[in-house]
């Protein structure tokens, strides 16, 4: 980072922006601001007028994040991954379980020891 505050130069939630203070005008964003719901740069968020005022820690925001991720997985090629398809993913890909999978099922799937 250059300068005294790394948030100015690295991606951050809109509420943590040091270029455009959240309390001043939440609709403004810098080039490093990300939408807390969509996990995309603020400039690419289709619902920015609504999402710009949300804070990460709010339970309502967390529900919107879960809903957005579930919708994105369903729209992805092949649909949402399941425990059965977990082994087919390359190690470099991020695995996100579908909304129906319980945490216990996910832990069993990722800790399964397969015979050699």
mmCIF file of C-alpha atoms in Angstrom:
data_model
loop_
_atom_site.group_PDB
_atom_site.id
_atom_site.type_symbol
_atom_site.label_atom_id
_atom_site.label_comp_id
_atom_site.label_asym_id
_atom_site.label_seq_id
_atom_site.Cartn_x
_atom_site.Cartn_y
_atom_site.Cartn_z
ATOM 1 C CA UNK A 1 0.000 0.000 0.000
ATOM 2 C CA UNK A 2 1.023 3.550 -0.575
ATOM 3 C CA UNK A 3 0.277 6.122 2.090
ATOM 4 C CA UNK A 4 -1.055 5.707 5.589
ATOM 5 C CA UNK A 5 -4.274 3.743 5.062
ATOM 6 C CA UNK A 6 -4.350 0.415 3.224
ATOM 7 C CA UNK A 7 -8.129 0.615 2.740
ATOM 8 C CA UNK A 8 -7.541 3.337 0.180
ATOM 9 C CA UNK A 9 -5.606 0.945 -2.066
ATOM 10 C CA UNK A 10 -7.183 -2.464 -1.432
ATOM 11 C CA UNK A 11 -10.731 -3.775 -1.993
ATOM 12 C CA UNK A 12 -13.101 -3.039 0.898
ATOM 13 C CA UNK A 13 -16.789 -2.930 1.817
ATOM 14 C CA UNK A 14 -18.422 0.417 1.088
ATOM 15 C CA UNK A 15 -18.912 1.142 4.796
ATOM 16 C CA UNK A 16 -15.107 0.944 5.307
ATOM 17 C CA UNK A 17 -14.127 3.373 2.542
ATOM 18 C CA UNK A 18 -11.687 6.091 3.581
ATOM 19 C CA UNK A 19 -11.973 8.004 0.289
ATOM 20 C CA UNK A 20 -15.743 8.627 0.482
ATOM 21 C CA UNK A 21 -16.872 8.412 4.099
ATOM 22 C CA UNK A 22 -19.953 6.246 4.559
ATOM 23 C CA UNK A 23 -21.660 8.707 6.939
ATOM 24 C CA UNK A 24 -21.275 11.551 4.432
ATOM 25 C CA UNK A 25 -22.845 9.978 1.330
ATOM 26 C CA UNK A 26 -23.185 6.179 1.064
ATOM 27 C CA UNK A 27 -24.008 6.337 -2.662
ATOM 28 C CA UNK A 28 -20.496 7.557 -3.553
ATOM 29 C CA UNK A 29 -17.784 4.934 -3.920
ATOM 30 C CA UNK A 30 -14.130 4.722 -4.844
ATOM 31 C CA UNK A 31 -12.617 2.292 -7.353
ATOM 32 C CA UNK A 32 -11.871 -0.211 -4.544
ATOM 33 C CA UNK A 33 -15.351 -0.275 -2.942
ATOM 34 C CA UNK A 34 -17.230 -3.585 -3.146
ATOM 35 C CA UNK A 35 -20.939 -4.234 -2.754
ATOM 36 C CA UNK A 36 -21.491 -6.033 0.538
ATOM 37 C CA UNK A 37 -24.364 -8.084 -0.946
ATOM 38 C CA UNK A 38 -23.203 -8.937 -4.466
ATOM 39 C CA UNK A 39 -19.438 -9.240 -3.773
ATOM 40 C CA UNK A 40 -18.684 -7.270 -6.932
ATOM 41 C CA UNK A 41 -17.104 -3.841 -7.354
ATOM 42 C CA UNK A 42 -19.639 -1.157 -6.436
ATOM 43 C CA UNK A 43 -19.510 0.152 -10.002
ATOM 44 C CA UNK A 44 -20.839 -3.224 -11.224
ATOM 45 C CA UNK A 45 -23.634 -3.667 -8.653
ATOM 46 C CA UNK A 46 -27.010 -3.568 -10.420
ATOM 47 C CA UNK A 47 -28.785 -2.656 -7.159
ATOM 48 C CA UNK A 48 -26.289 -0.093 -5.839
ATOM 49 C CA UNK A 49 -28.930 2.503 -4.829
ATOM 50 C CA UNK A 50 -30.314 -0.061 -2.353
ATOM 51 C CA UNK A 51 -27.124 -1.943 -1.450
ATOM 52 C CA UNK A 52 -24.944 1.117 -0.816
ATOM 53 C CA UNK A 53 -26.554 1.808 2.570
ATOM 54 C CA UNK A 54 -26.147 -1.720 3.967
ATOM 55 C CA UNK A 55 -23.625 -2.665 6.638
ATOM 56 C CA UNK A 56 -21.888 -6.030 6.725
ATOM 57 C CA UNK A 57 -22.732 -6.916 10.348
ATOM 58 C CA UNK A 58 -26.488 -6.350 10.025
ATOM 59 C CA UNK A 59 -28.474 -9.632 10.070
ATOM 60 C CA UNK A 60 -30.642 -8.421 7.177
ATOM 61 C CA UNK A 61 -27.531 -7.823 5.088
ATOM 62 C CA UNK A 62 -26.242 -11.306 5.889
ATOM 63 C CA UNK A 63 -29.534 -12.801 4.674
ATOM 64 C CA UNK A 64 -29.324 -10.776 1.446
ATOM 65 C CA UNK A 65 -25.746 -12.050 0.962
ATOM 66 C CA UNK A 66 -26.861 -15.678 1.411
ATOM 67 C CA UNK A 67 -29.758 -15.172 -1.000
ATOM 68 C CA UNK A 68 -27.501 -13.514 -3.596
ATOM 69 C CA UNK A 69 -24.905 -16.315 -3.391
ATOM 70 C CA UNK A 70 -27.589 -18.993 -3.678
ATOM 71 C CA UNK A 71 -29.080 -17.252 -6.726
ATOM 72 C CA UNK A 72 -25.637 -16.891 -8.327
ATOM 73 C CA UNK A 73 -24.899 -20.597 -7.794
ATOM 74 C CA UNK A 74 -28.181 -21.609 -9.380
ATOM 75 C CA UNK A 75 -27.434 -19.428 -12.414
ATOM 76 C CA UNK A 76 -23.902 -20.826 -12.789
ATOM 77 C CA UNK A 77 -23.273 -23.459 -15.468
ATOM 78 C CA UNK A 78 -24.236 -26.846 -14.066
ATOM 79 C CA UNK A 79 -26.238 -25.357 -11.189
ATOM 80 C CA UNK A 80 -25.257 -25.479 -7.560
ATOM 81 C CA UNK A 81 -22.626 -28.059 -6.598
ATOM 82 C CA UNK A 82 -23.568 -30.858 -4.212
ATOM 83 C CA UNK A 83 -21.573 -33.101 -1.898
ATOM 84 C CA UNK A 84 -21.537 -35.737 -4.666
ATOM 85 C CA UNK A 85 -19.790 -33.371 -7.103
ATOM 86 C CA UNK A 86 -17.344 -31.930 -4.575
ATOM 87 C CA UNK A 87 -14.567 -34.292 -5.679
ATOM 88 C CA UNK A 88 -14.846 -33.134 -9.302
ATOM 89 C CA UNK A 89 -13.724 -29.562 -8.565
ATOM 90 C CA UNK A 90 -10.181 -28.442 -9.233
ATOM 91 C CA UNK A 91 -8.294 -27.472 -6.111
ATOM 92 C CA UNK A 92 -7.994 -23.855 -7.296
ATOM 93 C CA UNK A 93 -11.763 -23.345 -7.498
ATOM 94 C CA UNK A 94 -13.757 -21.987 -4.582
ATOM 95 C CA UNK A 95 -16.358 -24.470 -3.380
ATOM 96 C CA UNK A 96 -19.614 -22.975 -2.131
ATOM 97 C CA UNK A 97 -22.275 -25.459 -1.010
ATOM 98 C CA UNK A 98 -25.874 -25.086 -2.068
ATOM 99 C CA UNK A 99 -28.371 -23.675 0.400
ATOM 100 C CA UNK A 100 -29.895 -27.085 1.141
ATOM 101 C CA UNK A 101 -26.648 -28.661 2.400
ATOM 102 C CA UNK A 102 -26.232 -28.658 6.160
ATOM 103 C CA UNK A 103 -22.941 -27.738 7.800
ATOM 104 C CA UNK A 104 -22.630 -31.329 9.044
ATOM 105 C CA UNK A 105 -23.051 -32.716 5.518
ATOM 106 C CA UNK A 106 -20.492 -30.243 4.197
ATOM 107 C CA UNK A 107 -17.952 -31.212 6.877
ATOM 108 C CA UNK A 108 -18.493 -34.911 6.146
ATOM 109 C CA UNK A 109 -18.021 -34.262 2.410
ATOM 110 C CA UNK A 110 -14.765 -32.349 2.790
ATOM 111 C CA UNK A 111 -13.263 -34.688 5.405
ATOM 112 C CA UNK A 112 -14.178 -37.947 3.642
ATOM 113 C CA UNK A 113 -11.100 -40.128 3.225
ATOM 114 C CA UNK A 114 -11.273 -41.832 -0.138
ATOM 115 C CA UNK A 115 -9.543 -45.187 -0.733
ATOM 116 C CA UNK A 116 -6.371 -44.937 -2.785
#
